[in-house]
Every structure is written in structure tokens, then in C-alpha cells.
Amino acid sequence: MTSIASLSSDPIPDEKLTILVPCFNEQCVIAELHSRLMTIVDGLRVPTEVLYINDGSQDRTAAIIDQFSQDPRVKSLHLSRNFGKEAAMRAGINAVESGAVIIMDSDLQDPPELIPLMVQEWLKGYEIVNMQRRSRRCDSWAKRTAARLYYATMDQLIDDFEIPQQVSDFRLIGPHARAAIRAMDDNAGVLKLLVSWLGYPSTEVNYDRTARQAGRTKWNTLSLLDLCADSILAFSTRPLRMYSYLSVTSFLIGSLWVVAAATFGELTHEHLLVQSILLLCLGTAVIGEYVGRVLKVVSPRPNALHKRKHP
Ligand code: UDP
Ligand code: MG
């Protein structure tokens, strides 16, 4: 691994770097993260800020990050309630007006010591530096299986652009990519896919994602299902196309059935009825999901709001 010292001869870019850290109820781990993170920031030759995004925490996270922000290089942004990590990351990107950003988790699963390496890749000219897991050994069986299914599904349904496998949300987004994402609507799509959709020069760096150092994960199977549905609905209309093919095939089979029944007079029409009902339900579900997505996109509400101070 490249050490911080060996990077000190790198040219200093005009741009700055902001490290975005979404946090939700992370009072147990945030102090350790901060101390390790600031040691790294001190060694970087790129002007760097840290922005903690408090995603509606109910523990002492808000107070702790406010205390960190006495350091002029550290800022805190409080959301009005818990909106979820995706919205928190996007709120962070929206708050940064120039330079590159790095997004990292607050539970030390994304080692801050890898930041110099990410910066080095950026300085080589990559706009996106994805951190790719070497293995998922520290994840539960359920999470590993769900992740495998997620990538397999995306591979089947999205072929307009390459989706790097097993990348986490730990990534560097260069100034151009950050500006492009910021100019888009909040509902432009799941960040993990949006950065690939941009088509900007990108690279993957392998890393070992460590276990959460303290506190509890907020992940559950439902969050993965939500991510999967949001990813498909935002980036692929293939389910609609597949449904159209299915309807046509079903219509043809149904017509043959009717002709056969009329000719031989022995076949019952029950199967046809069941088939039509199933098709109707499936059609309503598929189209309903897309209508829901359209409603979300045209909604005048942003994905997250900043907290207002009590008078
Ligand atoms: N997080 C957040 N809002 C949420 C859930 C999580 O900002 O609603 C943050 C959390 O504090 C952590 C990161 O997202 O910094 C990853 O969360 P977690 O460790 O629970 O997920 P996992 O790593 O288990 O997938
Ligand atoms: Mg975690």
C-alpha cells in the first residue's frame, strides 16, 4: 500500500477535497473515527475538509460532531430527521460547492488510512475511485447472498453501462463528477449506479472491509430489497419490456387454447382464467412500481431537509 509520506511529492491540485461521513446513531464509534481521520487529513497535501452529516440521530452523535466542528477543517450538517444513508450522502454532495468528495462510513469499516491512496488515483486523472471489497468474509451469510443477487440482477437488467462488482459506498468522486451529480435532481438514481452511469474515467482499488468497530448496523434485508427495487426502477425499463413479451406470449397461448377448445370441445377454460388473473396481478405490480417511481421523481419534495434550530 502507498504510504502517506510517499505521496507528499505529488502535485497539489487547485481543487480541494471534502470527506463526507453520514452518521446515524454512531456515538460509540465516531470519536475513534474522528481521531484516525484527522491524522490522515493532517498528512494530505490537498486542502481537505471533513463534513459529518447527522442523519437524524437520536443519541449523542449530534453533540459530538458539533464539538468536532470547532476545528475549522470540520463541519457538521444536521438533517431534520432520519432520511436514510442514500439521502444523507446526497445531502452531503449537495452541500459541497467545489472540489472532490470522498464518502465513507462512520463505523470504521472503511479504513481512513486508505484515503491517501484514493487521492493518489484521483491525481492520476480518475474521476471516480471505487473501493472494491476483496472479500465479504466479515458479512453475514444473508448479506453476502443478498449482495450476490443484487449484482446478478443488475447485470441482467442494465446493460447501458458497466457496473463494477462488490464496490461499497466508500469512493472518491472527482470535481467534474461531483458537479454533474449535484446538477441532477435528488431522485436521479442510486449513487452506486449513478457514478457508473456518468461514464467518467474510473478505477477500482481493492480493500479489506473490516468489521464494524462499535455500535449496531442499521442494515436489514428490507434495505437491500429497497436498494434493488430503487436501482432497477431508476435505471432499467426492462421489466416493462419483459412484461410486454409475456403478455403477447400469453395472448398467443390463450388464443391457441380457445381454438383447441372449440375444435375438440374437451379442454376447460379454467387454466385460461387463472393465467389471465396472474397476468393481471403481475402487470398491475410492475406498472404500479414504475408509477410510484414517476411520482417520486416529479414530487416537489427534496430527499432530505436540513434541521431547523429550535427558537
Ligand atoms: N447511516 C445513515 N443513515 C441511515 C443508516 C445508516 O447515515 O439511515 C450511516 C451509518 O451511520 C454508517 C453508514 O451509513 O456511517 C453505514 O451504515 P451501517 O454500518 O449501519 O450499514 P452496513 O455497513 O452494515 O451496511
Ligand atoms: Mg457498517
Coordinates of C-alpha atoms and ligand atoms in Angstrom, one line a residue:
M1 CA 0.0 0.0 0.0
T2 CA 1.2 3.5 -0.8
S3 CA 2.2 5.4 2.4
I4 CA 1.2 9.0 3.1
A5 CA 4.9 10.0 3.1
S6 CA 5.4 8.7 -0.4
L7 CA 2.5 10.9 -1.6
S8 CA 4.0 14.1 -0.3
S9 CA 5.8 14.8 -3.6
D10 CA 2.5 14.6 -5.5
P11 CA 1.5 17.9 -7.1
I12 CA -1.1 19.8 -5.1
P13 CA -4.2 20.2 -7.2
D14 CA -6.1 23.6 -7.3
E15 CA -9.1 21.8 -6.0
K16 CA -10.0 20.8 -2.5
L17 CA -11.2 17.6 -1.0
T18 CA -14.2 17.1 1.3
I19 CA -14.7 13.9 3.2
L20 CA -18.4 13.2 3.7
V21 CA -19.4 11.0 6.6
P22 CA -23.1 10.1 7.0
C23 CA -23.8 9.2 10.6
F24 CA -26.9 7.8 12.2
N25 CA -26.7 7.0 16.0
E26 CA -22.9 6.4 16.0
Q27 CA -22.0 7.8 19.4
C28 CA -20.0 4.7 20.2
V29 CA -17.6 4.9 17.3
I30 CA -17.5 8.4 15.9
A31 CA -14.7 9.7 18.3
E32 CA -12.3 6.9 17.2
L33 CA -13.1 7.5 13.6
H34 CA -12.5 11.3 14.0
S35 CA -9.1 10.8 15.6
R36 CA -7.9 8.3 12.9
L37 CA -9.4 10.5 10.2
M38 CA -7.8 13.8 11.3
T39 CA -4.4 12.0 11.5
I40 CA -4.8 11.2 7.8
V41 CA -6.2 14.7 6.9
D42 CA -3.1 16.2 8.6
G43 CA -0.8 14.3 6.2
L44 CA -2.7 15.1 3.0
R45 CA -1.2 17.7 0.6
V46 CA -4.7 18.5 -0.8
P47 CA -6.6 21.1 1.2
T48 CA -9.2 18.9 3.0
E49 CA -12.4 19.4 5.0
V50 CA -14.5 16.8 6.8
L51 CA -18.3 17.1 6.7
Y52 CA -20.3 15.0 9.1
I53 CA -23.9 14.5 8.0
N54 CA -26.0 13.7 11.0
D55 CA -29.0 11.7 9.6
G56 CA -31.5 12.4 12.4
S57 CA -29.5 10.6 15.1
Q58 CA -31.3 10.3 18.5
D59 CA -28.2 9.6 20.5
R60 CA -25.3 11.9 21.3
T61 CA -23.9 11.9 17.7
A62 CA -25.1 15.5 17.0
A63 CA -23.4 16.9 20.1
I64 CA -20.2 15.0 19.4
I65 CA -19.9 16.2 15.8
D66 CA -20.7 19.7 16.8
Q67 CA -17.8 19.6 19.2
F68 CA -15.5 18.3 16.4
S69 CA -16.6 21.2 14.2
Q70 CA -14.7 23.7 16.5
D71 CA -11.8 22.7 14.3
P72 CA -12.1 25.0 11.2
R73 CA -11.5 22.0 8.9
V74 CA -14.5 20.2 10.2
K75 CA -18.2 21.0 9.5
S76 CA -21.4 19.3 10.6
L77 CA -24.7 19.2 8.8
H78 CA -27.8 18.1 10.6
L79 CA -30.8 16.6 8.7
S80 CA -34.3 17.3 10.2
R81 CA -34.9 13.6 10.7
N82 CA -33.6 10.2 9.6
F83 CA -33.9 10.1 5.8
G84 CA -31.6 7.0 5.2
K85 CA -28.0 6.8 4.1
E86 CA -28.6 7.4 0.4
A87 CA -30.4 10.7 1.1
A88 CA -27.7 11.6 3.6
M89 CA -24.9 11.0 1.1
R90 CA -26.8 13.1 -1.5
A91 CA -27.3 15.9 1.1
G92 CA -23.6 15.9 1.6
I93 CA -22.8 16.1 -2.1
N94 CA -25.4 19.0 -2.5
A95 CA -23.6 20.9 0.3
V96 CA -20.2 20.8 -1.4
E97 CA -19.6 23.6 -3.9
S98 CA -16.2 22.8 -5.3
G99 CA -13.5 20.0 -5.4
A100 CA -13.7 16.3 -5.0
V101 CA -15.5 14.3 -2.3
I102 CA -14.8 11.0 -0.6
I103 CA -17.8 9.3 1.0
M104 CA -17.1 6.9 3.9
D105 CA -19.0 5.1 6.6
S106 CA -18.6 6.3 10.2
D107 CA -18.2 2.9 11.8
L108 CA -14.6 2.4 10.7
Q109 CA -15.5 -0.4 8.2
D110 CA -13.9 1.9 5.6
P111 CA -10.3 2.5 6.9
P112 CA -9.4 6.2 6.8
E113 CA -5.8 5.1 6.1
L114 CA -6.8 4.3 2.5
I115 CA -7.7 7.9 1.7
P116 CA -4.2 8.9 0.5
L117 CA -4.3 6.0 -2.0
M118 CA -7.7 7.2 -3.3
V119 CA -6.3 10.7 -3.6
Q120 CA -3.3 9.4 -5.5
E121 CA -5.7 7.7 -8.0
W122 CA -7.6 10.9 -8.4
L123 CA -4.3 12.8 -9.1
K124 CA -3.6 10.3 -11.8
G125 CA -6.7 11.5 -13.6
Y126 CA -9.5 9.2 -12.4
E127 CA -12.8 11.0 -11.7
I128 CA -14.2 8.0 -9.8
V129 CA -12.2 5.8 -7.4
N130 CA -14.4 2.9 -6.3
M131 CA -13.2 0.9 -3.3
Q132 CA -13.8 -2.7 -4.1
R133 CA -14.1 -5.4 -1.5
R134 CA -11.6 -8.2 -1.7
S135 CA -13.9 -10.5 0.2
R136 CA -17.2 -10.3 2.2
R137 CA -15.9 -12.5 4.9
C138 CA -17.0 -10.1 7.7
D139 CA -20.6 -10.0 6.3
S140 CA -23.3 -12.4 7.4
W141 CA -24.4 -15.2 5.0
A142 CA -27.7 -13.3 4.4
K143 CA -25.9 -10.1 3.4
R144 CA -23.4 -12.0 1.2
T145 CA -26.2 -13.8 -0.6
A146 CA -28.3 -10.6 -1.0
A147 CA -25.2 -8.8 -2.4
R148 CA -24.6 -11.6 -4.9
L149 CA -28.3 -11.5 -6.0
Y150 CA -28.2 -7.7 -6.3
Y151 CA -25.2 -7.7 -8.7
A152 CA -26.7 -10.7 -10.7
T153 CA -30.0 -8.8 -11.1
M154 CA -28.4 -5.6 -12.1
D155 CA -26.2 -7.4 -14.6
Q156 CA -29.3 -8.9 -16.2
L157 CA -31.4 -5.7 -16.2
I158 CA -28.9 -3.0 -17.0
D159 CA -26.5 -3.1 -20.0
D160 CA -26.1 0.5 -21.0
F161 CA -23.1 0.9 -18.7
E162 CA -20.6 -1.3 -16.7
I163 CA -21.4 -1.9 -13.1
P164 CA -18.3 -2.7 -11.0
Q165 CA -18.9 -5.7 -8.7
Q166 CA -18.7 -5.6 -4.9
V167 CA -18.0 -1.9 -4.6
S168 CA -19.0 -0.2 -1.4
D169 CA -20.2 3.4 -0.9
F170 CA -16.6 4.2 0.1
R171 CA -15.4 6.1 -3.0
L172 CA -13.8 9.3 -4.3
I173 CA -15.9 11.4 -6.7
G174 CA -13.8 13.9 -8.6
P175 CA -14.8 17.6 -9.1
H176 CA -16.4 17.1 -12.5
A177 CA -18.4 14.0 -11.5
R178 CA -19.5 15.7 -8.2
A179 CA -20.6 18.8 -10.1
A180 CA -22.5 16.6 -12.6
I181 CA -24.3 14.7 -9.9
R182 CA -25.1 17.9 -7.9
A183 CA -26.7 19.4 -11.0
M184 CA -29.1 16.5 -11.2
D185 CA -32.3 16.0 -9.4
D186 CA -32.1 14.4 -6.0
N187 CA -34.0 11.4 -7.4
A188 CA -31.7 10.8 -10.4
G189 CA -30.9 7.4 -9.0
V190 CA -29.0 5.3 -6.6
L191 CA -25.5 6.8 -6.2
K192 CA -23.7 3.4 -6.6
L193 CA -25.1 3.2 -10.1
L194 CA -25.2 6.9 -10.9
V195 CA -21.4 7.2 -10.7
S196 CA -21.0 4.4 -13.2
W197 CA -23.8 5.9 -15.5
L198 CA -21.7 9.1 -15.8
G199 CA -19.1 7.2 -17.8
Y200 CA -16.3 9.3 -16.4
P201 CA -12.8 7.7 -16.1
S202 CA -13.0 5.4 -13.1
T203 CA -10.9 2.8 -11.4
E204 CA -11.2 0.2 -8.7
V205 CA -9.0 -0.2 -5.7
N206 CA -9.2 -3.5 -3.7
Y207 CA -9.5 -3.3 0.0
D208 CA -10.5 -5.4 3.0
R209 CA -13.6 -4.1 4.6
T210 CA -13.2 -4.6 8.3
A211 CA -15.9 -5.4 10.9
R212 CA -17.9 -2.6 12.4
Q213 CA -15.8 -1.3 15.4
A214 CA -18.7 -0.4 17.7
G215 CA -22.4 0.2 17.7
R216 CA -25.0 -1.6 15.6
T217 CA -25.6 -2.0 11.9
K218 CA -28.8 -0.3 10.5
W219 CA -28.8 -2.7 7.6
N220 CA -31.6 -5.3 7.2
T221 CA -32.8 -7.5 4.4
L222 CA -35.6 -4.9 3.6
S223 CA -33.0 -2.2 2.9
L224 CA -31.3 -4.4 0.3
L225 CA -34.6 -5.1 -1.3
D226 CA -35.4 -1.4 -1.4
L227 CA -31.9 -0.7 -2.9
C228 CA -32.6 -3.4 -5.5
A229 CA -36.0 -2.0 -6.4
D230 CA -34.8 1.6 -6.5
S231 CA -31.8 0.6 -8.7
I232 CA -34.0 -1.2 -11.2
L233 CA -36.7 1.4 -11.3
A234 CA -34.3 4.2 -11.8
F235 CA -32.1 2.6 -14.4
S236 CA -34.0 0.0 -16.3
T237 CA -37.3 -0.3 -18.1
R238 CA -36.5 -3.9 -19.0
P239 CA -39.1 -5.4 -16.5
L240 CA -41.8 -3.4 -18.5
R241 CA -40.5 -4.8 -21.8
M242 CA -40.3 -8.4 -20.3
Y243 CA -43.9 -8.0 -19.2
S244 CA -45.0 -6.9 -22.7
Y245 CA -43.4 -10.0 -24.1
L246 CA -45.0 -12.2 -21.5
S247 CA -48.4 -10.6 -22.3
V248 CA -48.0 -11.3 -26.0
T249 CA -46.9 -14.9 -25.4
S250 CA -49.8 -15.4 -23.0
F251 CA -52.2 -14.0 -25.6
L252 CA -50.9 -16.4 -28.3
I253 CA -51.2 -19.4 -25.9
G254 CA -54.7 -18.3 -24.9
S255 CA -55.8 -18.0 -28.5
L256 CA -54.5 -21.4 -29.3
W257 CA -56.3 -22.8 -26.3
V258 CA -59.6 -21.3 -27.4
V259 CA -59.2 -22.7 -30.9
A260 CA -58.3 -26.1 -29.4
A261 CA -61.3 -26.0 -27.1
A262 CA -63.6 -25.1 -30.0
T263 CA -62.2 -27.8 -32.1
F264 CA -62.0 -30.7 -29.6
G265 CA -64.6 -29.4 -27.2
E266 CA -62.8 -31.2 -24.2
L267 CA -60.5 -28.6 -22.8
T268 CA -61.7 -26.5 -19.8
H269 CA -61.2 -22.7 -19.7
E270 CA -60.1 -22.7 -16.1
H271 CA -56.4 -22.6 -16.9
L272 CA -57.0 -19.6 -19.2
L273 CA -58.8 -17.8 -16.4
V274 CA -56.0 -18.5 -13.9
Q275 CA -53.5 -17.4 -16.4
S276 CA -55.3 -14.1 -17.1
I277 CA -55.7 -13.3 -13.4
L278 CA -52.0 -14.0 -12.7
L279 CA -51.0 -11.8 -15.7
L280 CA -53.3 -9.0 -14.5
C281 CA -51.8 -9.1 -11.0
L282 CA -48.2 -9.1 -12.3
G283 CA -49.0 -6.3 -14.8
T284 CA -50.5 -4.2 -12.0
A285 CA -47.5 -4.8 -9.7
V286 CA -44.9 -4.0 -12.4
I287 CA -46.6 -0.9 -13.8
G288 CA -47.6 0.2 -10.2
E289 CA -43.9 0.2 -9.2
Y290 CA -43.0 2.4 -12.2
V291 CA -45.9 4.8 -11.5
G292 CA -44.6 5.0 -7.9
R293 CA -41.1 5.9 -9.2
V294 CA -42.6 8.6 -11.6
L295 CA -44.5 10.1 -8.6
K296 CA -41.3 10.2 -6.6
V297 CA -39.3 11.9 -9.4
V298 CA -42.0 14.6 -10.1
S299 CA -42.5 15.2 -6.4
P300 CA -41.6 18.8 -5.4
R301 CA -40.1 17.5 -2.1
P302 CA -36.3 17.1 -1.8
N303 CA -35.0 13.8 -0.5
A304 CA -33.8 15.4 2.8
L305 CA -34.2 18.7 4.7
H306 CA -31.7 20.4 6.9
K307 CA -32.6 20.6 10.6
R308 CA -34.0 23.9 11.9
K309 CA -32.8 25.1 15.2
H310 CA -35.4 25.4 17.9
P311 CA -36.1 29.1 18.8
Ligands
UDP1 N1 -26.4 5.6 8.0 C1 -27.0 6.8 7.8 N2 -28.4 6.7 7.8 C2 -29.1 5.6 8.0 C3 -28.4 4.4 8.1 C4 -27.0 4.4 8.1 O1 -26.4 7.8 7.7 O2 -30.3 5.7 8.0 C5 -24.9 5.6 8.1 C6 -24.3 4.9 9.3 O3 -24.2 5.8 10.4 C7 -22.9 4.5 8.7 C8 -23.2 4.1 7.3 O4 -24.4 4.8 7.0 O5 -22.0 5.5 8.8 C9 -23.4 2.6 7.0 O6 -24.4 2.1 7.9 P1 -24.3 0.7 8.6 O7 -22.9 0.4 9.1 O8 -25.5 0.5 9.5 O9 -24.5 -0.3 7.3 P2 -23.7 -1.5 6.9 O10 -22.2 -1.1 6.9 O11 -24.0 -2.6 7.9 O12 -24.2 -1.9 5.5
MG2 MG -21.3 -0.6 8.6

